[in-house]
Amino acid sequence: MANLQERQAQMMAFLLAGDDRIVEHISSTELVDGNQRLAIYSNGYRLRLKETLAVDHDILASYMGDEAFDELCNKFVESCPSHNKSLRHFAETLPEFLVEHYAQYPQLAELALFERRLLFSFDAADAEPLANDFLQKLAPEDWPICRFSWHPSLQIFDCQYNVVPIWQELKQEQAPPAPLEQRSRWAIWRNAERLTQFTSLMGVEIALLQSLANGDNLSHACEQLLNYLSEEEIPSFLHSRLQSYISNGMLCLV
Amino acid sequence: MEGQIKAVNDDYLGFGLGLRTDHFEEVLQTNPKVDWFEVISENFMVAGGKPRYYLQQVRERYPIVMHGVSMSLGSTDPLDMDYLKRLKSLVDEVQPAWISDHLCWSQLGGVNSHDLLPMPYTEEALKHIVGNIKQAQDFLGRQMLIENVSSYISYRESAMTEWEFYSAVVEEADCLMLLDINNIYVSARNHHFDAEQYLAAINPQRVRQMHLAGHSDYGDYIIDTHDHPVVDSVWQLYAKAIERFGPVSTMIERDDDIPALSELIEELNQARQISAETLAGLAIGSLADG
Ligand SMILES: [Fe+2]
């Protein structure tokens, strides 16, 4: 009796690794033999995965050039089968793969990670952002105990190379700058119009945003800022930054 | 013959299109003359952002049906309950007229081929996929539509034809059929069977929806690419299907080289026309008989 599980395992082994034990179980016709028929599936399998990489990582592709990107895709497809029903997760491990296999070009992994972060923000969960006039309406006695949460799409991207300028130039179809070791940090989020945005952050802003994400109220957040700013500098810094995050749709109520 | 002329079900929706990202904004702006939209469930099983926003907006204006591509009902892996839970919560939110997936398997041992792989047509495979469809229907609390796939291989151990297998599956699992007319044509050419014989074997009471699509013809074989307009031979087969099944909700699938919405609507109008003419011909025929 035929064994369904065995046949499916043979088919999968063929798709993933070209294992040909399935071939004898496939009918041939005069016009098209079993091997040709099976090749339609293995070609389709690789094409679909490579197309996913090309769509998710179009900027990385133009940075690397067609040939090098194609080689990367082939290597990635062969060594990282998809473990998710949705193709949108297929390339999630591409940045790690680049760290491991393209260590001589460290900017590649960071560029890929930047693209993945943009993808994450695009369809992260929805939440009502704070109204633009939230701070104006906040009573002075409520300031110290007020707490915020990040919009679910908000992420901090920390990179050692100038990958964001590289991304920006390529997006405009311009020649990218040379890779440069240059640490920078960015907020990436989706605004009220559902457009993905990013902006650079200073170290002290990271401290403020982290503190808010940890659930600190504003009085505790101010204590964190004392590591970066003098006591007199804090109120105006806090007000201007919070207002900017709120207008950008980056913050929600807890 | 009356039962064959009027719709065999109360859920007749008319003529629909697949809702594709490229057309989101235009659909909302222009309210095109499309009776309903089919969405790929997986594309909207995301937390939020544009996909969910547009789905909600379109849902307020048009009936929606949900078409899944990854339930992998024929796989010997257990059904993915996490997937089913997420699907169910989308179903609860969208309230589609119906939901569908395929007569196929896609994954094994947790590895996904992202393809609709055909089943061997054996008693063992039949029993297996029927069990999974029943389990999915029980969990989702509703009947599913199961669609025939295009195939390029057939397994030597197959002991029945595709239409015998497909018919047995829907009867035993008590599910409904989403007949893909293009897939029947593609598989008929690839495996040298008679597409009309296939249609003749299908129980009209089970057919709830039809798909039409374009393919790539390589002469010796055809690949189901969904990147071209529907070809004449598939239109002819569609007319035969309408002749047999009466009015059935029909949609055109286009997944690649997606043209302007207006072009797809024109193609959809061709389906309307063929369906109307075929049904009118039948009515005249039955008058003459009477
Ligand atoms: Fe289809």
XYZ file of C-alpha atoms and ligand atoms in Angstrom:
545
model
C 0.000 0.000 0.000
C 1.173 3.474 -0.846
C 2.227 5.606 2.019
C 1.137 9.213 1.804
C 3.592 10.409 4.394
C 6.514 8.787 2.602
C 5.485 10.208 -0.762
C 5.191 13.710 0.660
C 8.576 13.387 2.337
C 10.090 12.307 -0.995
C 8.487 15.238 -2.795
C 9.743 17.681 -0.172
C 13.256 16.203 -0.310
C 13.155 16.687 -4.054
C 12.095 20.332 -3.790
C 14.596 21.192 -1.094
C 17.608 19.185 -2.159
C 16.951 17.556 -5.529
C 16.714 14.104 -3.902
C 15.407 11.955 -6.769
C 13.691 9.114 -4.888
C 10.332 10.606 -5.879
C 11.003 10.216 -9.607
C 10.031 6.546 -9.907
C 6.624 7.346 -8.405
C 5.760 9.975 -11.019
C 4.119 9.085 -14.334
C 5.763 10.104 -17.585
C 3.961 10.808 -20.826
C 5.302 10.736 -24.351
C 5.584 14.518 -24.465
C 6.836 15.263 -20.962
C 8.695 12.826 -18.735
C 8.541 12.658 -14.955
C 11.773 14.581 -14.457
C 10.581 17.487 -16.580
C 7.284 17.496 -14.739
C 8.988 17.555 -11.355
C 11.325 20.325 -12.520
C 8.302 22.619 -12.927
C 7.801 22.329 -9.170
C 11.440 22.741 -8.153
C 11.882 25.751 -10.449
C 8.682 27.261 -9.108
C 9.814 26.671 -5.529
C 13.099 28.549 -6.038
C 11.572 31.322 -8.119
C 8.912 32.055 -5.538
C 11.402 32.299 -2.685
C 13.842 34.394 -4.711
C 11.072 36.727 -5.749
C 10.154 37.197 -2.091
C 13.740 38.179 -1.311
C 13.820 40.585 -4.257
C 10.564 42.279 -3.205
C 11.361 42.503 0.517
C 14.949 43.601 -0.099
C 14.851 45.649 -3.273
C 17.296 48.245 -1.934
C 19.793 45.606 -0.841
C 19.409 44.110 -4.336
C 20.234 47.381 -6.064
C 23.126 47.974 -3.649
C 24.669 44.563 -4.357
C 23.901 44.486 -8.063
C 21.994 41.738 -9.902
C 24.711 39.128 -9.999
C 25.832 39.329 -6.373
C 22.247 39.549 -5.134
C 21.249 36.533 -7.199
C 24.137 34.581 -5.694
C 23.040 35.627 -2.190
C 19.461 34.532 -2.977
C 20.624 31.138 -4.207
C 22.699 30.564 -1.093
C 19.935 31.726 1.237
C 17.218 29.667 -0.463
C 19.382 26.537 -0.340
C 20.332 26.876 3.306
C 17.200 28.410 4.854
C 13.951 26.606 3.937
C 10.765 28.438 4.837
C 9.289 27.510 8.192
C 6.329 29.820 8.018
C 3.046 29.646 6.163
C 3.423 33.263 5.140
C 6.171 34.316 2.728
C 6.464 37.645 4.527
C 8.493 35.884 7.226
C 10.701 33.936 4.842
C 13.577 36.434 4.790
C 13.440 37.276 8.489
C 16.795 35.592 9.106
C 18.510 37.243 6.123
C 20.355 39.833 8.289
C 21.814 37.044 10.466
C 22.709 35.083 7.358
C 24.603 38.102 6.027
C 26.434 38.574 9.339
C 27.591 34.984 9.117
C 28.367 34.664 5.409
C 29.228 38.202 4.277
C 31.252 39.314 7.288
C 33.687 41.231 5.084
C 30.819 43.572 4.097
C 29.192 44.344 7.465
C 27.028 47.108 5.973
C 24.991 44.476 4.053
C 23.488 42.905 7.167
C 22.597 46.329 8.550
C 21.008 47.433 5.299
C 18.943 44.226 5.219
C 17.939 44.718 8.841
C 16.836 48.283 8.103
C 14.580 46.983 5.309
C 13.112 44.335 7.617
C 12.353 46.966 10.239
C 10.527 49.060 7.639
C 8.493 45.982 6.693
C 7.637 45.353 10.334
C 6.375 48.901 10.854
C 4.261 48.741 7.685
C 1.761 46.227 9.083
C 2.395 46.235 12.837
C -0.717 46.440 15.037
C -2.886 49.550 14.995
C -3.321 51.805 18.048
C -4.788 55.253 18.522
C -1.924 57.782 18.636
C -2.160 60.687 21.068
C -3.893 63.847 19.840
C -1.587 66.625 18.761
C -2.743 68.899 21.609
C -2.384 66.242 24.306
C 0.380 68.088 26.156
C -1.439 71.449 26.047
C -4.438 69.783 27.696
C -2.382 67.965 30.319
C -2.930 69.591 33.754
C 0.389 70.621 35.424
C -0.263 68.304 38.394
C -0.680 65.335 35.981
C 2.709 65.755 34.302
C 4.844 63.836 36.801
C 2.546 60.779 36.885
C 1.758 60.725 33.163
C 2.842 57.562 31.298
C 2.981 56.768 27.595
C 3.410 53.711 25.453
C 5.045 53.398 22.069
C 2.897 53.024 19.011
C 3.110 49.275 18.180
C 4.956 50.101 14.941
C 7.725 52.114 16.682
C 11.188 50.542 16.724
C 14.705 51.800 17.384
C 17.286 50.908 14.783
C 20.904 51.113 15.896
C 23.591 50.797 13.228
C 27.386 51.005 13.002
C 27.503 51.942 9.304
C 25.939 54.692 7.205
C 23.242 52.347 5.888
C 20.371 54.811 6.152
C 22.015 57.361 3.812
C 22.904 54.421 1.554
C 19.237 53.332 1.597
C 18.016 56.894 0.943
C 20.255 57.467 -2.066
C 19.396 54.107 -3.629
C 15.694 54.747 -3.041
C 16.111 57.929 -5.113
C 17.966 55.849 -7.696
C 21.166 57.785 -6.960
C 24.661 56.402 -6.438
C 25.041 55.440 -2.754
C 27.805 56.926 -0.584
C 30.831 54.737 0.191
C 30.360 52.565 3.279
C 31.533 54.362 6.363
C 31.774 53.247 9.959
C 29.477 55.782 11.570
C 27.174 54.903 14.435
C 23.650 56.289 14.243
C 20.290 55.534 15.791
C 16.871 55.871 14.274
C 13.236 55.720 15.188
C 11.119 53.830 12.621
C 7.342 53.922 12.843
C 4.088 54.216 10.904
C 2.341 57.572 11.107
C -1.367 58.409 11.287
C -1.586 58.337 7.470
C -0.218 54.756 7.597
C 3.063 55.790 6.000
C 6.277 54.321 7.316
C 8.731 56.980 8.495
C 12.101 57.208 10.166
C 14.112 59.903 11.897
C 17.519 60.003 13.548
C 17.744 60.064 17.334
C 20.294 61.463 19.803
C 21.517 59.226 22.640
C 19.497 61.181 25.174
C 16.335 60.574 23.141
C 16.954 56.839 23.212
C 17.179 57.089 26.997
C 13.862 58.965 27.112
C 12.066 56.587 24.740
C 13.426 53.493 26.522
C 12.299 54.889 29.834
C 8.777 55.473 28.460
C 8.740 51.963 26.978
C 9.674 50.561 30.401
C 6.505 52.137 31.776
C 8.227 54.945 33.698
C 6.120 58.005 34.392
C 7.487 61.400 33.370
C 9.025 62.118 36.744
C 11.003 58.850 36.596
C 11.899 59.530 32.966
C 13.367 62.891 34.034
C 15.613 61.133 36.551
C 17.013 59.037 33.686
C 17.705 62.214 31.714
C 19.895 63.570 34.521
C 22.604 61.244 33.183
C 22.669 63.326 29.999
C 21.376 66.815 30.763
C 21.554 69.387 33.519
C 18.425 69.859 35.648
C 17.678 73.214 33.975
C 17.884 71.759 30.477
C 15.417 68.940 31.138
C 11.966 70.654 31.082
C 12.376 72.290 27.677
C 14.053 69.180 26.219
C 11.269 66.977 27.525
C 8.520 69.239 26.217
C 9.991 69.694 22.755
C 10.790 65.986 22.285
C 7.451 64.714 23.583
C 5.575 67.197 21.403
C 7.540 66.047 18.386
C 6.924 62.337 19.089
C 3.229 63.018 19.643
C 2.814 65.024 16.418
C 4.569 62.202 14.579
C 2.127 59.618 15.925
C 4.813 57.696 17.818
C 3.152 57.661 21.246
C -0.087 56.314 22.677
C -1.663 56.254 26.120
C -0.734 53.265 28.269
C -34.149 21.048 -16.264
C -35.215 24.045 -14.179
C -32.739 23.303 -11.387
C -29.881 23.737 -13.822
C -30.944 27.167 -14.984
C -31.509 28.969 -11.723
C -28.720 29.135 -9.186
C -28.587 25.991 -7.104
C -27.759 28.003 -4.020
C -28.962 31.137 -2.266
C -25.473 32.551 -2.029
C -25.110 33.663 -5.629
C -22.964 36.795 -5.551
C -22.462 37.468 -9.263
C -19.099 38.467 -10.697
C -16.081 39.328 -8.568
C -12.405 40.166 -8.686
C -9.439 39.446 -6.457
C -8.640 42.454 -4.257
C -5.000 43.336 -5.000
C -2.764 45.952 -3.338
C -2.302 47.827 -6.631
C -6.038 48.549 -6.769
C -6.814 49.310 -3.085
C -7.011 53.075 -3.500
C -8.846 52.993 -6.838
C -11.503 50.638 -5.487
C -12.265 53.056 -2.652
C -12.160 56.144 -4.864
C -14.224 54.858 -7.783
C -16.522 52.133 -6.376
C -16.059 50.032 -9.540
C -18.861 47.902 -10.904
C -17.715 44.613 -9.393
C -20.255 42.554 -7.445
C -17.848 41.268 -4.804
C -14.171 40.836 -3.969
C -12.144 37.786 -3.060
C -9.204 38.359 -0.717
C -6.242 36.067 -0.096
C -6.706 35.415 3.627
C -2.977 35.211 4.382
C -2.336 38.712 2.987
C -4.580 40.134 5.685
C -3.550 37.908 8.595
C -1.285 40.724 9.775
C -1.624 42.895 12.851
C -2.588 46.221 11.256
C -1.569 48.994 8.898
C -2.667 49.477 5.309
C -3.780 45.905 4.481
C -6.239 45.750 7.377
C -7.391 49.336 6.822
C -8.227 48.771 3.159
C -9.904 45.457 3.884
C -12.200 47.149 6.402
C -13.015 49.932 3.967
C -13.712 47.611 1.034
C -15.709 45.321 3.309
C -18.125 48.177 4.046
C -18.836 48.582 0.331
C -18.719 45.053 -1.137
C -19.398 41.435 -0.153
C -16.121 39.636 0.557
C -15.108 36.009 0.243
C -11.876 34.748 1.807
C -9.546 32.478 -0.142
C -6.742 30.729 1.729
C -3.591 29.335 0.156
C -1.772 27.670 3.030
C -4.054 25.454 5.120
C -2.241 22.471 3.569
C -5.255 20.217 4.106
C -3.685 17.217 2.387
C -0.439 17.238 4.361
C 0.396 14.448 6.783
C 1.540 17.194 9.176
C -1.182 17.873 11.737
C -3.332 20.926 10.917
C -1.713 24.119 12.157
C -4.069 25.165 14.941
C -2.385 28.513 15.423
C -3.029 29.298 11.771
C -6.649 28.177 12.099
C -7.127 30.395 15.154
C -5.756 33.428 13.331
C -7.882 32.613 10.304
C -10.950 32.298 12.486
C -10.402 35.675 14.093
C -10.110 37.260 10.629
C -13.297 35.434 9.570
C -15.095 36.792 12.660
C -13.981 40.289 11.781
C -14.597 40.219 8.027
C -17.728 38.022 8.025
C -17.061 36.745 4.502
C -19.834 35.123 2.462
C -17.646 31.995 2.480
C -14.076 30.782 2.863
C -12.056 28.459 0.699
C -8.742 26.624 0.404
C -7.290 23.962 -1.868
C -7.337 20.236 -2.568
C -3.592 19.965 -2.007
C -0.736 19.905 0.456
C 1.988 22.553 0.897
C 4.081 21.787 3.931
C 5.718 18.860 5.627
C 7.666 18.650 8.844
C 7.012 22.363 9.312
C 8.825 23.249 6.072
C 6.721 25.151 3.594
C 6.915 24.763 -0.179
C 4.585 27.758 -0.718
C 3.079 25.746 -3.541
C -0.181 23.891 -4.055
C 1.144 20.344 -4.411
C -1.203 17.693 -5.801
C -2.344 14.640 -3.856
C -1.992 11.078 -5.029
C -5.542 9.950 -5.796
C -5.642 6.992 -3.440
C -8.004 5.755 -0.709
C -5.391 6.612 1.905
C -5.045 10.200 0.675
C -8.810 10.541 0.403
C -9.378 9.436 3.967
C -6.622 11.714 5.166
C -7.733 14.921 3.501
C -11.386 14.290 4.356
C -10.426 14.024 8.036
C -8.549 17.300 7.896
C -11.315 19.173 6.068
C -13.839 17.954 8.639
C -11.565 19.066 11.453
C -11.057 22.509 9.881
C -14.792 22.936 9.230
C -15.613 21.926 12.809
C -13.089 24.374 14.178
C -14.193 27.229 11.924
C -17.852 26.421 12.497
C -18.742 26.573 8.809
C -18.598 24.680 5.549
C -15.558 25.379 3.402
C -15.174 25.560 -0.351
C -12.371 23.371 -1.656
C -10.673 24.267 -4.920
C -9.116 21.941 -7.508
C -5.470 22.868 -8.254
C -3.461 22.862 -11.470
C -0.994 20.020 -11.552
C 2.048 18.998 -13.566
C 2.685 15.570 -12.094
C 0.563 12.538 -11.417
C 1.582 9.790 -9.026
C 1.822 6.244 -10.340
C -0.147 4.898 -7.392
C -3.214 7.046 -8.159
C -6.149 4.658 -8.312
C -8.817 7.122 -9.436
C -9.157 10.189 -11.613
C -8.865 13.687 -10.210
C -12.609 14.273 -10.580
C -13.446 10.994 -8.831
C -11.109 11.932 -5.980
C -12.376 15.528 -5.765
C -16.036 14.412 -5.842
C -15.450 11.788 -3.167
C -13.693 14.370 -0.971
C -16.544 16.887 -1.070
C -19.228 14.250 -0.502
C -17.415 12.602 2.393
C -16.255 15.822 4.047
C -19.590 17.506 3.247
C -17.891 20.579 1.910
C -18.497 22.714 -1.186
C -16.591 23.245 -4.408
C -14.687 26.173 -5.770
C -14.203 24.984 -9.340
C -11.229 26.580 -11.029
C -12.059 26.320 -14.714
C -8.561 27.319 -15.781
C -7.058 24.673 -13.487
C -9.275 22.009 -15.032
C -8.128 23.134 -18.484
C -4.438 23.238 -17.454
C -4.521 19.813 -15.796
C -6.511 18.318 -18.693
C -3.821 19.448 -21.118
C -0.966 18.364 -18.844
C -2.422 14.933 -18.133
C -4.330 14.392 -21.382
C -7.802 13.990 -19.942
C -11.078 15.378 -21.219
C -12.036 18.575 -19.376
C -15.700 18.141 -20.275
C -15.727 14.662 -18.798
C -14.403 16.284 -15.599
C -17.266 18.810 -15.554
C -19.819 16.101 -16.266
C -18.705 14.190 -13.166
C -19.161 17.135 -10.793
C -22.289 17.323 -8.629
C -23.930 20.719 -9.385
C -25.303 20.914 -5.843
C -21.765 21.264 -4.491
C -20.507 24.056 -6.756
C -20.535 27.449 -5.056
C -17.861 29.462 -6.859
C -15.692 29.416 -9.972
C -12.251 30.806 -10.707
C -11.052 31.950 -14.101
C -7.440 32.854 -14.829
C -4.745 33.035 -17.455
C -1.824 30.639 -17.852
C 1.427 30.188 -19.801
C 1.247 27.678 -22.620
C 4.536 25.904 -23.454
C 2.969 23.602 -26.029
C 3.759 20.271 -24.414
C 2.570 21.521 -21.049
C 0.880 24.519 -19.442
C 1.837 26.371 -16.280
C -0.803 28.111 -14.208
C 0.791 31.550 -13.866
C -2.153 33.952 -13.361
C -0.235 36.578 -15.339
C -2.233 36.658 -18.585
C -5.825 37.261 -19.634
C -8.167 34.255 -19.769
C -7.699 32.380 -23.070
C -10.470 31.424 -25.511
C -10.400 27.697 -24.706
C -10.941 28.484 -21.031
C -13.856 30.814 -21.916
C -15.339 27.943 -23.916
C -14.950 25.581 -21.000
C -16.520 28.220 -18.740
C -19.582 28.326 -21.018
C -19.839 24.522 -20.740
C -19.617 24.828 -16.960
C -22.394 27.447 -16.831
C -24.448 25.200 -19.086
C -24.088 22.413 -16.570
C -24.132 24.289 -13.248
C -26.309 27.341 -13.960
C -25.356 30.735 -12.528
C -22.355 30.362 -10.233
C -20.446 33.209 -8.542
C -17.432 33.732 -10.754
C -14.210 35.663 -10.276
C -11.031 36.303 -12.230
C -7.698 35.675 -10.535
C -4.806 37.836 -11.554
C -1.678 37.687 -9.412
C 1.141 38.825 -11.659
C 1.604 41.514 -14.321
C -1.480 43.052 -12.798
C -3.122 45.402 -15.324
C -5.291 48.460 -14.710
C -8.475 47.742 -12.792
C -10.517 48.838 -15.810
C -8.906 46.113 -17.899
C -9.823 43.444 -15.353
C -13.379 44.764 -15.182
C -13.633 44.461 -18.956
C -12.468 40.869 -18.705
C -14.994 40.271 -15.939
C -17.717 41.686 -18.183
C -16.771 39.063 -20.717
C -17.556 36.440 -18.062
C -20.896 38.154 -17.379
C -21.712 38.105 -21.045
C -20.765 34.471 -21.608
C -22.737 33.425 -18.558
C -25.806 35.464 -19.621
C -25.701 34.203 -23.202
C -25.279 30.594 -22.114
C -28.177 30.862 -19.675
C -30.355 32.603 -22.287
C -29.555 29.810 -24.747
C -30.581 27.248 -22.147
C -33.837 29.096 -21.445
C -34.728 29.133 -25.153
C -33.729 25.482 -25.365
C -35.963 24.516 -22.460
C -38.879 26.594 -23.897
C -38.506 24.707 -27.163
C -38.405 21.421 -25.221
C -41.508 22.376 -23.230
Fe -7.880 29.327 -8.470
